[in-house]
mmCIF file of C-alpha atoms and ligand atoms in Angstrom:
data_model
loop_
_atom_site.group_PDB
_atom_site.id
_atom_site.type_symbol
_atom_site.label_atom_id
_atom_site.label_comp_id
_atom_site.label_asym_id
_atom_site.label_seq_id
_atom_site.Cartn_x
_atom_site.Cartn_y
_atom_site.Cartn_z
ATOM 1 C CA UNK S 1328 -17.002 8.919 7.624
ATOM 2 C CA UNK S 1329 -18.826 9.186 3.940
ATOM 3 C CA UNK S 1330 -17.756 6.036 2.023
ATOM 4 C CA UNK S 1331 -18.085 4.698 -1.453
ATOM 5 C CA UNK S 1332 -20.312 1.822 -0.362
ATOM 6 C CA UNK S 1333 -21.646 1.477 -3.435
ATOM 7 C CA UNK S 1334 -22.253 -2.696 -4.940
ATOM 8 C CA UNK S 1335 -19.416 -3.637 -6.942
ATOM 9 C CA UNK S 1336 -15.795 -3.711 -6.345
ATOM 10 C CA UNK S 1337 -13.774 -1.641 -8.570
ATOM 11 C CA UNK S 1338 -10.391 -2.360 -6.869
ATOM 12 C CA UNK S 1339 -9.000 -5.140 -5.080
ATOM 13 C CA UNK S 1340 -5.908 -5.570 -2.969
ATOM 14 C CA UNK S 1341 -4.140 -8.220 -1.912
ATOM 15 C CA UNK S 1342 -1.466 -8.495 0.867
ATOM 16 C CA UNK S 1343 -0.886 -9.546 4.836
ATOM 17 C CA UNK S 1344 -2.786 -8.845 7.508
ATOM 18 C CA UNK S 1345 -1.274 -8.792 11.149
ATOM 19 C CA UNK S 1346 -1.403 -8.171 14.529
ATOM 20 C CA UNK S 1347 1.622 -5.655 15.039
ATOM 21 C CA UNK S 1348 3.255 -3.600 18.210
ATOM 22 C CA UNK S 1349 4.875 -0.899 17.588
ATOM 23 C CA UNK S 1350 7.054 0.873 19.960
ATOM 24 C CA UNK S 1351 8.091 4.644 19.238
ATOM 25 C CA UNK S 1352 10.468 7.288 21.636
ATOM 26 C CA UNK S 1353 7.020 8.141 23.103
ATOM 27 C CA UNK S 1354 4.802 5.147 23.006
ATOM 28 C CA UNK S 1355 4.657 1.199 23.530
ATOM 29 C CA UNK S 1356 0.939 -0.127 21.781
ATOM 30 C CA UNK S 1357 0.751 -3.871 21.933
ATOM 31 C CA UNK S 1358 -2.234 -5.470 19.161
ATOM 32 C CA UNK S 1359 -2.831 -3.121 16.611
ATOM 33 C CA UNK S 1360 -4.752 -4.171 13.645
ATOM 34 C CA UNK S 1361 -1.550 -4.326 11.410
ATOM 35 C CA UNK S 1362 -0.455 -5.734 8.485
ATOM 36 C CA UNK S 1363 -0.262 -4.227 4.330
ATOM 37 C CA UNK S 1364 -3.834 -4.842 3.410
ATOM 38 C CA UNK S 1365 -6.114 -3.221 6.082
ATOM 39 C CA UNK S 1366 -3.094 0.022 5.271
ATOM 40 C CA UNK S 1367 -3.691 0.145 1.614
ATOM 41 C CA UNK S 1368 -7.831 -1.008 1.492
ATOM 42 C CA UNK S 1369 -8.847 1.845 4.415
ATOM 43 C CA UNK S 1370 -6.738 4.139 1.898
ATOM 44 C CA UNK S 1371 -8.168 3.116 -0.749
ATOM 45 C CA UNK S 1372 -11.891 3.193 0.348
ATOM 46 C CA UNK S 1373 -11.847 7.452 0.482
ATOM 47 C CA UNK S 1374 -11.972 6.900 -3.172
ATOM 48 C CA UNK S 1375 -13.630 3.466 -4.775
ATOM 49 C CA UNK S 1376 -15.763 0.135 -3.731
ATOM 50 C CA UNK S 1377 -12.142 -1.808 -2.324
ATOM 51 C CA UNK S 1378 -12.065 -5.793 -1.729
ATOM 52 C CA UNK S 1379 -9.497 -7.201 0.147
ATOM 53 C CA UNK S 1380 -7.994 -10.370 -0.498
ATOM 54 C CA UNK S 1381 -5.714 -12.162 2.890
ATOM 55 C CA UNK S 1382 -5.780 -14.538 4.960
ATOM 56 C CA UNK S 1383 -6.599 -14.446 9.575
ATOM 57 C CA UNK S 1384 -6.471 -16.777 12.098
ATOM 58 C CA UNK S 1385 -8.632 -17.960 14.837
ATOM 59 C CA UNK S 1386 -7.658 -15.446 17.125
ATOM 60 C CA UNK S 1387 -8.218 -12.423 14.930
ATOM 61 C CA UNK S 1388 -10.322 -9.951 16.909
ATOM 62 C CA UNK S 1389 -13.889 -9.496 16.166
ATOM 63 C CA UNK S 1390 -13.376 -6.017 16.792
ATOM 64 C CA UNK S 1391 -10.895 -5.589 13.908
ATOM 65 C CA UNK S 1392 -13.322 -7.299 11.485
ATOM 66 C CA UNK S 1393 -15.842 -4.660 12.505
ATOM 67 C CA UNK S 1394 -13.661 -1.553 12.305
ATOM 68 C CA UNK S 1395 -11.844 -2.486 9.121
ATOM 69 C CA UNK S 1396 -16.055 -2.952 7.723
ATOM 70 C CA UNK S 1397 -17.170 0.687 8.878
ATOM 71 C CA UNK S 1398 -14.529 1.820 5.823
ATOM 72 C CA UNK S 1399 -17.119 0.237 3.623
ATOM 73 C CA UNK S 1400 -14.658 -2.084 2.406
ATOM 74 C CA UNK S 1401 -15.849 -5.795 0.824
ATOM 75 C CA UNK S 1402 -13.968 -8.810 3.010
ATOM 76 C CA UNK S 1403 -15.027 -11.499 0.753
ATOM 77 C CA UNK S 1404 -11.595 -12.190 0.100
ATOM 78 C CA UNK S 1405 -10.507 -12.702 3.405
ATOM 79 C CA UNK S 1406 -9.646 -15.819 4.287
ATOM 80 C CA UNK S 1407 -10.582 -17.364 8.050
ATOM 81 C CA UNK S 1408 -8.461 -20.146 9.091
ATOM 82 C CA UNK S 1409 -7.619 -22.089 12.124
ATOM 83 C CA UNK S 1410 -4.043 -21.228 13.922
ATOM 84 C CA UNK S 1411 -2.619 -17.528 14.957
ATOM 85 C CA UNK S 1412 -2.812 -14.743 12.797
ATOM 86 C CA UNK S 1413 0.781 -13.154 11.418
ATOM 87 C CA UNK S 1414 2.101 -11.237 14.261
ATOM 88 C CA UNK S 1415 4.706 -8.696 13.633
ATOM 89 C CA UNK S 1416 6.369 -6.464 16.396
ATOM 90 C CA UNK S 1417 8.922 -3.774 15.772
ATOM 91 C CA UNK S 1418 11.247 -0.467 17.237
ATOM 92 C CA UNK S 1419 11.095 3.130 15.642
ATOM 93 C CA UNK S 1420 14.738 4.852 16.371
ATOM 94 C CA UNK S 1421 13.982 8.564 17.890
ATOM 95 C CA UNK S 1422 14.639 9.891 14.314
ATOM 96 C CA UNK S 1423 11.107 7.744 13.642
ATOM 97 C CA UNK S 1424 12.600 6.343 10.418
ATOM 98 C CA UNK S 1425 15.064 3.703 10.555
ATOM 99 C CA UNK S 1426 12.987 0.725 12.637
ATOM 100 C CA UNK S 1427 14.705 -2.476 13.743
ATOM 101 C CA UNK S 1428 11.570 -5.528 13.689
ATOM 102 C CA UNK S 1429 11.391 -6.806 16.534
ATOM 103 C CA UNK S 1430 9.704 -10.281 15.854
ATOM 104 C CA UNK S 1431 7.912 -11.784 12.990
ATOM 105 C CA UNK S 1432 5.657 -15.149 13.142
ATOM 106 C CA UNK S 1433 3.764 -15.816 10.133
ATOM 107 C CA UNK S 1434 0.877 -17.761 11.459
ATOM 108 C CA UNK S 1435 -1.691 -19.137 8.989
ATOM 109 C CA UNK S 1436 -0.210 -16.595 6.580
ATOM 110 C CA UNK S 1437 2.408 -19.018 6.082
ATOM 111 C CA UNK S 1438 0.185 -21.086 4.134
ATOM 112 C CA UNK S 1439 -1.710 -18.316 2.158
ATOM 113 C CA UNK S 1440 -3.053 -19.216 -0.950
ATOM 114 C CA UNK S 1441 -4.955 -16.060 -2.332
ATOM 115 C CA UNK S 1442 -8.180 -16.803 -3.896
ATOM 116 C CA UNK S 1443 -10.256 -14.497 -5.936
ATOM 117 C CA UNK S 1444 -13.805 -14.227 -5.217
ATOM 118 C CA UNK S 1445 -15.903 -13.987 -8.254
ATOM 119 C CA UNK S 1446 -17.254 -10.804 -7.627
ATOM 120 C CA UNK S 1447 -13.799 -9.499 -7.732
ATOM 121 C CA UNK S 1448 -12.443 -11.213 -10.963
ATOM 122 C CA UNK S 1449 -14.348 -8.395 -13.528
ATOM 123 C CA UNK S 1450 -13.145 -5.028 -11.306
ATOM 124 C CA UNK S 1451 -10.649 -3.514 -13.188
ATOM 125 C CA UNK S 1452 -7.896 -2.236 -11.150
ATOM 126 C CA UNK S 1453 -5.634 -4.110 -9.087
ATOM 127 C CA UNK S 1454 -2.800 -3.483 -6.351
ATOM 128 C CA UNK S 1455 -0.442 -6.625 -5.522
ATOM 129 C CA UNK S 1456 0.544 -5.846 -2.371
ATOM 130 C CA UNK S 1457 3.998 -7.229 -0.824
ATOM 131 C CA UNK S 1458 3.403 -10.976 -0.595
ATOM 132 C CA UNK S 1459 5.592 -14.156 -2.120
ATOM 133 C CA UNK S 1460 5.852 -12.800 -5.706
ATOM 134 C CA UNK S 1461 4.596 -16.554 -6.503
ATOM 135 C CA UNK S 1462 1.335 -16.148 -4.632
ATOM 136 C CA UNK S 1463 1.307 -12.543 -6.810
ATOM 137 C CA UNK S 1464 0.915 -14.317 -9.778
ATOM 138 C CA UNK S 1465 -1.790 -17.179 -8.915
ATOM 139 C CA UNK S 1466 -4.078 -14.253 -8.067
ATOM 140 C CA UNK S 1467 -3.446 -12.282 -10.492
ATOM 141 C CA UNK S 1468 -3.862 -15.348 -13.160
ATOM 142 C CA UNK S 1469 -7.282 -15.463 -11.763
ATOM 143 C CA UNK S 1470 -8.208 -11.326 -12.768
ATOM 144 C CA UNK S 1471 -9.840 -11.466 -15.619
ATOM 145 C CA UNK S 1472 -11.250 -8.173 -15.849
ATOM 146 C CA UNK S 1473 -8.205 -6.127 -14.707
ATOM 147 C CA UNK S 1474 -7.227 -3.317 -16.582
ATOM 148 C CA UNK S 1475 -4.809 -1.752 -14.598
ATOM 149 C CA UNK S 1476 -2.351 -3.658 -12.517
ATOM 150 C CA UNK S 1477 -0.144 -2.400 -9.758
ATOM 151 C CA UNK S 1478 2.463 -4.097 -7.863
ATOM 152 C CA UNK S 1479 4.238 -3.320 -4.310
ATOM 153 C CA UNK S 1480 7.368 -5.733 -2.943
ATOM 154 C CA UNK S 1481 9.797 -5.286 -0.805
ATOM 155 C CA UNK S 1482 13.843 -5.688 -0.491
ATOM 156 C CA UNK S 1483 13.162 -9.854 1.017
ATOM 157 C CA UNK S 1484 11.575 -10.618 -2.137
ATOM 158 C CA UNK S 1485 14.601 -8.976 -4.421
ATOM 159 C CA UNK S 1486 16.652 -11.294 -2.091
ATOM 160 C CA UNK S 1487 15.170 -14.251 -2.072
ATOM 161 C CA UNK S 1488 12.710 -14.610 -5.371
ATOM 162 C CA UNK S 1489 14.348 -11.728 -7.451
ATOM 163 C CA UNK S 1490 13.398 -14.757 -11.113
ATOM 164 C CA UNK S 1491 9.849 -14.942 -9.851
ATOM 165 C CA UNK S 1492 9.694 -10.959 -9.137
ATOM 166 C CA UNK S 1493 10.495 -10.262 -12.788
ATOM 167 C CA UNK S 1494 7.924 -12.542 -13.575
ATOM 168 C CA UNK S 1495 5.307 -10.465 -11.969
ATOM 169 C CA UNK S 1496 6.915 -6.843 -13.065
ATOM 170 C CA UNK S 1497 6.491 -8.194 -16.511
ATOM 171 C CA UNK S 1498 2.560 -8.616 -16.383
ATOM 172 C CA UNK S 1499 1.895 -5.423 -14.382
ATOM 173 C CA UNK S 1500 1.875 -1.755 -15.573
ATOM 174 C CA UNK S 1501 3.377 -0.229 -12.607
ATOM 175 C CA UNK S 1502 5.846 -0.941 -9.558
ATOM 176 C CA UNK S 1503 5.894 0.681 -7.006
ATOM 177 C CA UNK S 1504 8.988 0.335 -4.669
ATOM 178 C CA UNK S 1505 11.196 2.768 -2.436
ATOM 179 C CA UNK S 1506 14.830 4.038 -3.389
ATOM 180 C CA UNK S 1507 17.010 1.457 -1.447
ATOM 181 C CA UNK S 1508 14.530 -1.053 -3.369
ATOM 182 C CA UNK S 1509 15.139 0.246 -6.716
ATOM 183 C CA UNK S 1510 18.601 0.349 -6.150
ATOM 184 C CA UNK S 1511 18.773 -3.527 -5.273
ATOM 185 C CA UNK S 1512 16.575 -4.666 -7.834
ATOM 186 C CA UNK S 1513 18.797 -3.196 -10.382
ATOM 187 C CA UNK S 1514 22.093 -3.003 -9.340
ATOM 188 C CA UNK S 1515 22.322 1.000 -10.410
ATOM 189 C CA UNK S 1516 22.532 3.846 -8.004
ATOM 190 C CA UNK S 1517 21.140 7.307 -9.269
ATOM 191 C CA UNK S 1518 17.651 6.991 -9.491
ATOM 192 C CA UNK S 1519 17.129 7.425 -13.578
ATOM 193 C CA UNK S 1520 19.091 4.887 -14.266
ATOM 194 C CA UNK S 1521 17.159 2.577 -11.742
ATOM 195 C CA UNK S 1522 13.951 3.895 -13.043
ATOM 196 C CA UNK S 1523 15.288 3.087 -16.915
ATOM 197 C CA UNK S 1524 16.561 -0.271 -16.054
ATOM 198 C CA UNK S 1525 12.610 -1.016 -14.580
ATOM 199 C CA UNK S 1526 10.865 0.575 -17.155
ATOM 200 C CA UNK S 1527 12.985 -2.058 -19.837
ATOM 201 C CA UNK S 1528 11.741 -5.039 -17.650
ATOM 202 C CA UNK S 1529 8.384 -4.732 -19.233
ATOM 203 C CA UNK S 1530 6.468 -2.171 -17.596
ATOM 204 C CA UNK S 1531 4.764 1.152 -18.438
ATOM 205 C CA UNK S 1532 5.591 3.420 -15.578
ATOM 206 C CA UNK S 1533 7.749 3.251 -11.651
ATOM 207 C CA UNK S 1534 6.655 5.178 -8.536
ATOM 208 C CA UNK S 1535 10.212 5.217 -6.446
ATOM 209 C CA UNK S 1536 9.366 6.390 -2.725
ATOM 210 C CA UNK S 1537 11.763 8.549 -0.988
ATOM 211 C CA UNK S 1538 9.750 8.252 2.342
ATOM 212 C CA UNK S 1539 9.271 11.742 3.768
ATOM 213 C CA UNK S 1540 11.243 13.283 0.401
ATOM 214 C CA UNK S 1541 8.358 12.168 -1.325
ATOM 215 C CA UNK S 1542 8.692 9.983 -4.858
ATOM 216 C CA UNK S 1543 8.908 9.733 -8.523
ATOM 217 C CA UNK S 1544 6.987 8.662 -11.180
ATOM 218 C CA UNK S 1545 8.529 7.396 -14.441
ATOM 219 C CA UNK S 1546 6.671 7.508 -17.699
ATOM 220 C CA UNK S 1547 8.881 6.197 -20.823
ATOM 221 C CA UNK S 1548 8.375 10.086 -21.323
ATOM 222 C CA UNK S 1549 8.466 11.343 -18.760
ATOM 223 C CA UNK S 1550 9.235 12.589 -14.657
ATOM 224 C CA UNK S 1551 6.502 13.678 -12.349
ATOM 225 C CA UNK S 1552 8.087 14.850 -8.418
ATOM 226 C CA UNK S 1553 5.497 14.225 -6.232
ATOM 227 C CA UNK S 1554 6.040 15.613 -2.590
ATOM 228 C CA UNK S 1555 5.254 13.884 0.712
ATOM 229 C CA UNK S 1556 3.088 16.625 2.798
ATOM 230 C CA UNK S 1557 4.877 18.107 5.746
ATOM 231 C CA UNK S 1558 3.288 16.550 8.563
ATOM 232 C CA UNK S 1559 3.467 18.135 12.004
ATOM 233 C CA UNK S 1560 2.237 15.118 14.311
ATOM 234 C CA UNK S 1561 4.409 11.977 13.300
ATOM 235 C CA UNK S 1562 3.011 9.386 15.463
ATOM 236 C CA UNK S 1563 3.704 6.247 13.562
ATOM 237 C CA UNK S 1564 5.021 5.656 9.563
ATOM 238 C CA UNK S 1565 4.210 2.143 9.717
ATOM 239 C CA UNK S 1566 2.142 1.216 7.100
ATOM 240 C CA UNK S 1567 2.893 4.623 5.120
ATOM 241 C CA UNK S 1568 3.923 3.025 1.798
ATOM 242 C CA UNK S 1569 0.966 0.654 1.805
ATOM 243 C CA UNK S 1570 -1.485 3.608 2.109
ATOM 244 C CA UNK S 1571 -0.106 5.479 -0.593
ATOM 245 C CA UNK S 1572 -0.304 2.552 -2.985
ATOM 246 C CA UNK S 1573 -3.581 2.358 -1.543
ATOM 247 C CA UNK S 1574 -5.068 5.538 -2.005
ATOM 248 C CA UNK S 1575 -2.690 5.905 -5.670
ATOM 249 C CA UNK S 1576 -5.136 2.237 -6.829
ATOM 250 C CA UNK S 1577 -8.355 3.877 -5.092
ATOM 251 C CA UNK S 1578 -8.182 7.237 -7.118
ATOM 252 C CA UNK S 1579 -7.278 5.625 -10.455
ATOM 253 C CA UNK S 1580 -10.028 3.077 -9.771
ATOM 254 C CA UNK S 1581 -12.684 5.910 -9.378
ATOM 255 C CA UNK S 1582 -11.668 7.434 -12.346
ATOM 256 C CA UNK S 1583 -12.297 4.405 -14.392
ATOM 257 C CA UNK S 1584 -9.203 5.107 -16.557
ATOM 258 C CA UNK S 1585 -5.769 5.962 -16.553
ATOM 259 C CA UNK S 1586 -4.198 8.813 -18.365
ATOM 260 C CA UNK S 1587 -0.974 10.718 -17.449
ATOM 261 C CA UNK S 1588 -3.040 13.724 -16.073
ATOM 262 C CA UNK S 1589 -4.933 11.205 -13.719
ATOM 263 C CA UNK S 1590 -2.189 9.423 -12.237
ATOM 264 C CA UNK S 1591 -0.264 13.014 -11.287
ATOM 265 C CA UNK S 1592 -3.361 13.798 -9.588
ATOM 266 C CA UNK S 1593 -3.605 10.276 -7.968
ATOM 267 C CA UNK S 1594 -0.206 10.612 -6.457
ATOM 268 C CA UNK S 1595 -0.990 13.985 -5.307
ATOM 269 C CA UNK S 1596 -4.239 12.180 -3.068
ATOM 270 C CA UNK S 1597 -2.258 9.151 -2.164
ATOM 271 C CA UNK S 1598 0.214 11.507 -0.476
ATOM 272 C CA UNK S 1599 -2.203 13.952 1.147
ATOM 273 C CA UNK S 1600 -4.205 10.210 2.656
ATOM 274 C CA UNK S 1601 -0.445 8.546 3.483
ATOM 275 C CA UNK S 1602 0.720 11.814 5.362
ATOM 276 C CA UNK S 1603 -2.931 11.654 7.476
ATOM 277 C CA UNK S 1604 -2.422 7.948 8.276
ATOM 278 C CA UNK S 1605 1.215 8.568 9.934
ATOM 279 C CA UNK S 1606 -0.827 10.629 12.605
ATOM 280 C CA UNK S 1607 -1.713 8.155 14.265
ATOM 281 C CA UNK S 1608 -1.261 3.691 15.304
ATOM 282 C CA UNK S 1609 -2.781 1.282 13.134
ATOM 283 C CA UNK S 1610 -5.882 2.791 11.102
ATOM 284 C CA UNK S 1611 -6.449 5.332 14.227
ATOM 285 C CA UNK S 1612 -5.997 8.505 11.942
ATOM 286 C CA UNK S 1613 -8.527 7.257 8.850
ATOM 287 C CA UNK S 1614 -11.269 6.078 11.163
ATOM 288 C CA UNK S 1615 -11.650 10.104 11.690
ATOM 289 C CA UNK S 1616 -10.778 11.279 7.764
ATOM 290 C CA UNK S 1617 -13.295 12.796 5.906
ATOM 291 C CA UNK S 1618 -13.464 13.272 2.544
ATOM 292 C CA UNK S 1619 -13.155 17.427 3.091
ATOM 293 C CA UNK S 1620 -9.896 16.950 5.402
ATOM 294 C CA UNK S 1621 -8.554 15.305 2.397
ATOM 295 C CA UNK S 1622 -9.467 18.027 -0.138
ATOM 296 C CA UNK S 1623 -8.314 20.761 2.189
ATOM 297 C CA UNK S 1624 -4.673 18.853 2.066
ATOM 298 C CA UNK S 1625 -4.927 18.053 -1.386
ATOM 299 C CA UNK S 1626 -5.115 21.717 -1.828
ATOM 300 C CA UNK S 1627 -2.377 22.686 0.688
ATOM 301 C CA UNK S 1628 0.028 20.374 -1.220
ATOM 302 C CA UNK S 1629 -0.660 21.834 -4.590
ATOM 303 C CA UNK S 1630 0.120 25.284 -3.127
ATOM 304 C CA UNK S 1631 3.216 24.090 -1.634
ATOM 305 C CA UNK S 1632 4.022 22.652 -5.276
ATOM 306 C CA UNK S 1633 3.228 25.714 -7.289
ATOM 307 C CA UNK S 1634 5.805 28.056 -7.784
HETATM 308 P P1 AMP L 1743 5.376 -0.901 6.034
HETATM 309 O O1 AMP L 1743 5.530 0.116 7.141
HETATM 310 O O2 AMP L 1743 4.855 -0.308 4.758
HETATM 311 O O3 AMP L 1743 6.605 -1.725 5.846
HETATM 312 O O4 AMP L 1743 4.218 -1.896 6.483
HETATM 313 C C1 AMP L 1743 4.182 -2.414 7.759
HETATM 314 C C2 AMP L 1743 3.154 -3.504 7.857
HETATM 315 O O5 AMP L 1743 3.587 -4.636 7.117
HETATM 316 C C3 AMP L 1743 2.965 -3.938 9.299
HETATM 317 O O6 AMP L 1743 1.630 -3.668 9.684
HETATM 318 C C4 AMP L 1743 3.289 -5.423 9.314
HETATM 319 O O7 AMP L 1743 2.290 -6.193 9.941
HETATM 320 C C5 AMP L 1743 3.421 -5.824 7.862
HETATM 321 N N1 AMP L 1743 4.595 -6.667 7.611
HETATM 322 C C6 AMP L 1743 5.805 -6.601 8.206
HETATM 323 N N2 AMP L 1743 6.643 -7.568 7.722
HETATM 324 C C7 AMP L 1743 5.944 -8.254 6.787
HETATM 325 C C8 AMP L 1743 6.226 -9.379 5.924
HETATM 326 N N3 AMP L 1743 7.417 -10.007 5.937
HETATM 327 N N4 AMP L 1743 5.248 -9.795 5.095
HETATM 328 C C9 AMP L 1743 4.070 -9.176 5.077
HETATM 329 N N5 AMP L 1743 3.724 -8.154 5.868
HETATM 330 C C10 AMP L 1743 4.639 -7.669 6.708
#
């Protein structure tokens, strides 16, 4: 694996880390190294110096410490605390989509607190993975450096914290959520209108995810379709979503800047990197990635895009 190892951190992420099983039609794996962050930092560390910011317990393995290090990525941020680390268990249906969760126990991520590391507080991009949007904003109140801020949630926040999520959309530049998401959060049903309604709550641009149909980004200008790669080995989509806002934060973040051009291009590599971590459990798939696998898909996909 070639990393960027290099000193600073350019990125940081923050968001839950986990112990998961995860039972498919063909397999039953028990302890995976689970959770949004080590998803969206492994993604993110093909392209730019990633720290993560979470929060394990006692019993997290040593051997999930060391493999989540080999991606080069900084673990300053991660918390150690005494008690069991989040544990999360759930059931893919045979059409390896809809998933019913089987069991979640939040552990010492209960009481998470995010803190920033000072050698995180100058890098200038940012993704704010799905956490309590309240524990969003005390991090992010603490980035003074970031540029470019990206934010991730799910439909339990829109339930439960929907004033405190519109607190957070309004300091960030992008959100990134999936259709059914977009739909609650606004109340609107074709996708333009959900995408308008976002864009007025204060933010430049909206990535909605359409799982294996691939998403959309929305500019005030304009659309950009962005396909999901075709895979042929589905193992296991957990974590799919977190990868791609991984990878989308890692490209921007070795770019240094953001331009419209850039973040087509970002989409294009956080798609080729989410479609080669559904291959396999866990981080399985990106502990064997190299740098020319993801080229060679980059490539395929803009094939398959050109007409
Ligand atoms: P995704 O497939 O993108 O929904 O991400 C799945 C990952 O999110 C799993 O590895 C879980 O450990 C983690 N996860 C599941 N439920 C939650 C939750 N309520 N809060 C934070 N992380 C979660």
């Amino acid at each position: 694996m070639k990393r960027k190892t290099g000193s600073s951190v350019k990125v940081w992420m923050v968001g839950s880390i986990g112990i998961d099983d995860v039972r498919t039609r063909t397999a039953d794996r028990k302890n995976l190294m689970g959770g949004s962050l080590p998803f969206s930092t492994a993604a993110a560390s093909f392209f730019a110096k990633t720290g993560a910011v979470g929060v394990v317990g006692s019993d997290f393995p040593a051997a999930f410490d060391r493999r989540w290090k080999k991606f080069g990525i900084d673990l300053e941020g991660v918390q150690r605390k005494e008690g069991p680390t989040f544990r999360w268990a759930c059931a893919y249906d045979d059409n390896m989509i809809e998933r019913a969760t089987l069991k979640t126990e939040l552990g010492v991520f209960a009481d998470f607190m995010p803190e920033l590391p000072g050698a995180y507080q100058e890098a200038p991009f940012v993704l704010l993975g799905n956490i309590q949007p309240e524990l969003q904003l005390h991090v992010l109140n603490q980035a003074k450096g970031a540029k470019f801020v990206a934010l991730d949630t799910m439909n339990l926040w829109i339930d439960i914290a929907k004033p405190a999520l519109l607190k957070v959309i309004r300091r960030v530049d992008l959100l990134l959520l999936n259709d059914s998401e977009a739909r609650l959060l606004t109340g609107k049903w074709n996708l333009r209108d959900c995408a308008d309604a976002i864009l007025k709550m204060g933010l430049s641009y909206v990535v909605i995810k359409k799982g294996e149909h691939g998403a959309l980004l929305f500019t005030k200008k304009a659309v950009f379709l962005v396909p999901a790669y075709p895979v042929r080995k589905l193992i296991d989509p957990t974590g799919a979503g977190d990868s791609y806002a991984g990878a989308f934060l890692g490209y921007l973040a070795r770019a240094g800047r953001v331009t419209d051009r850039l973040m087509r291009e970002a989409l294009i590599h956080a798609s080729a990197v989410a479609s080669f971590g559904v291959e396999g459990f866990s981080l399985e798939r990106f502990e064997r990635l190299t740098q020319a696998h993801i080229g060679k898909r980059v490539k395929e996909l803009k094939a398959m895009m050109s007409v």
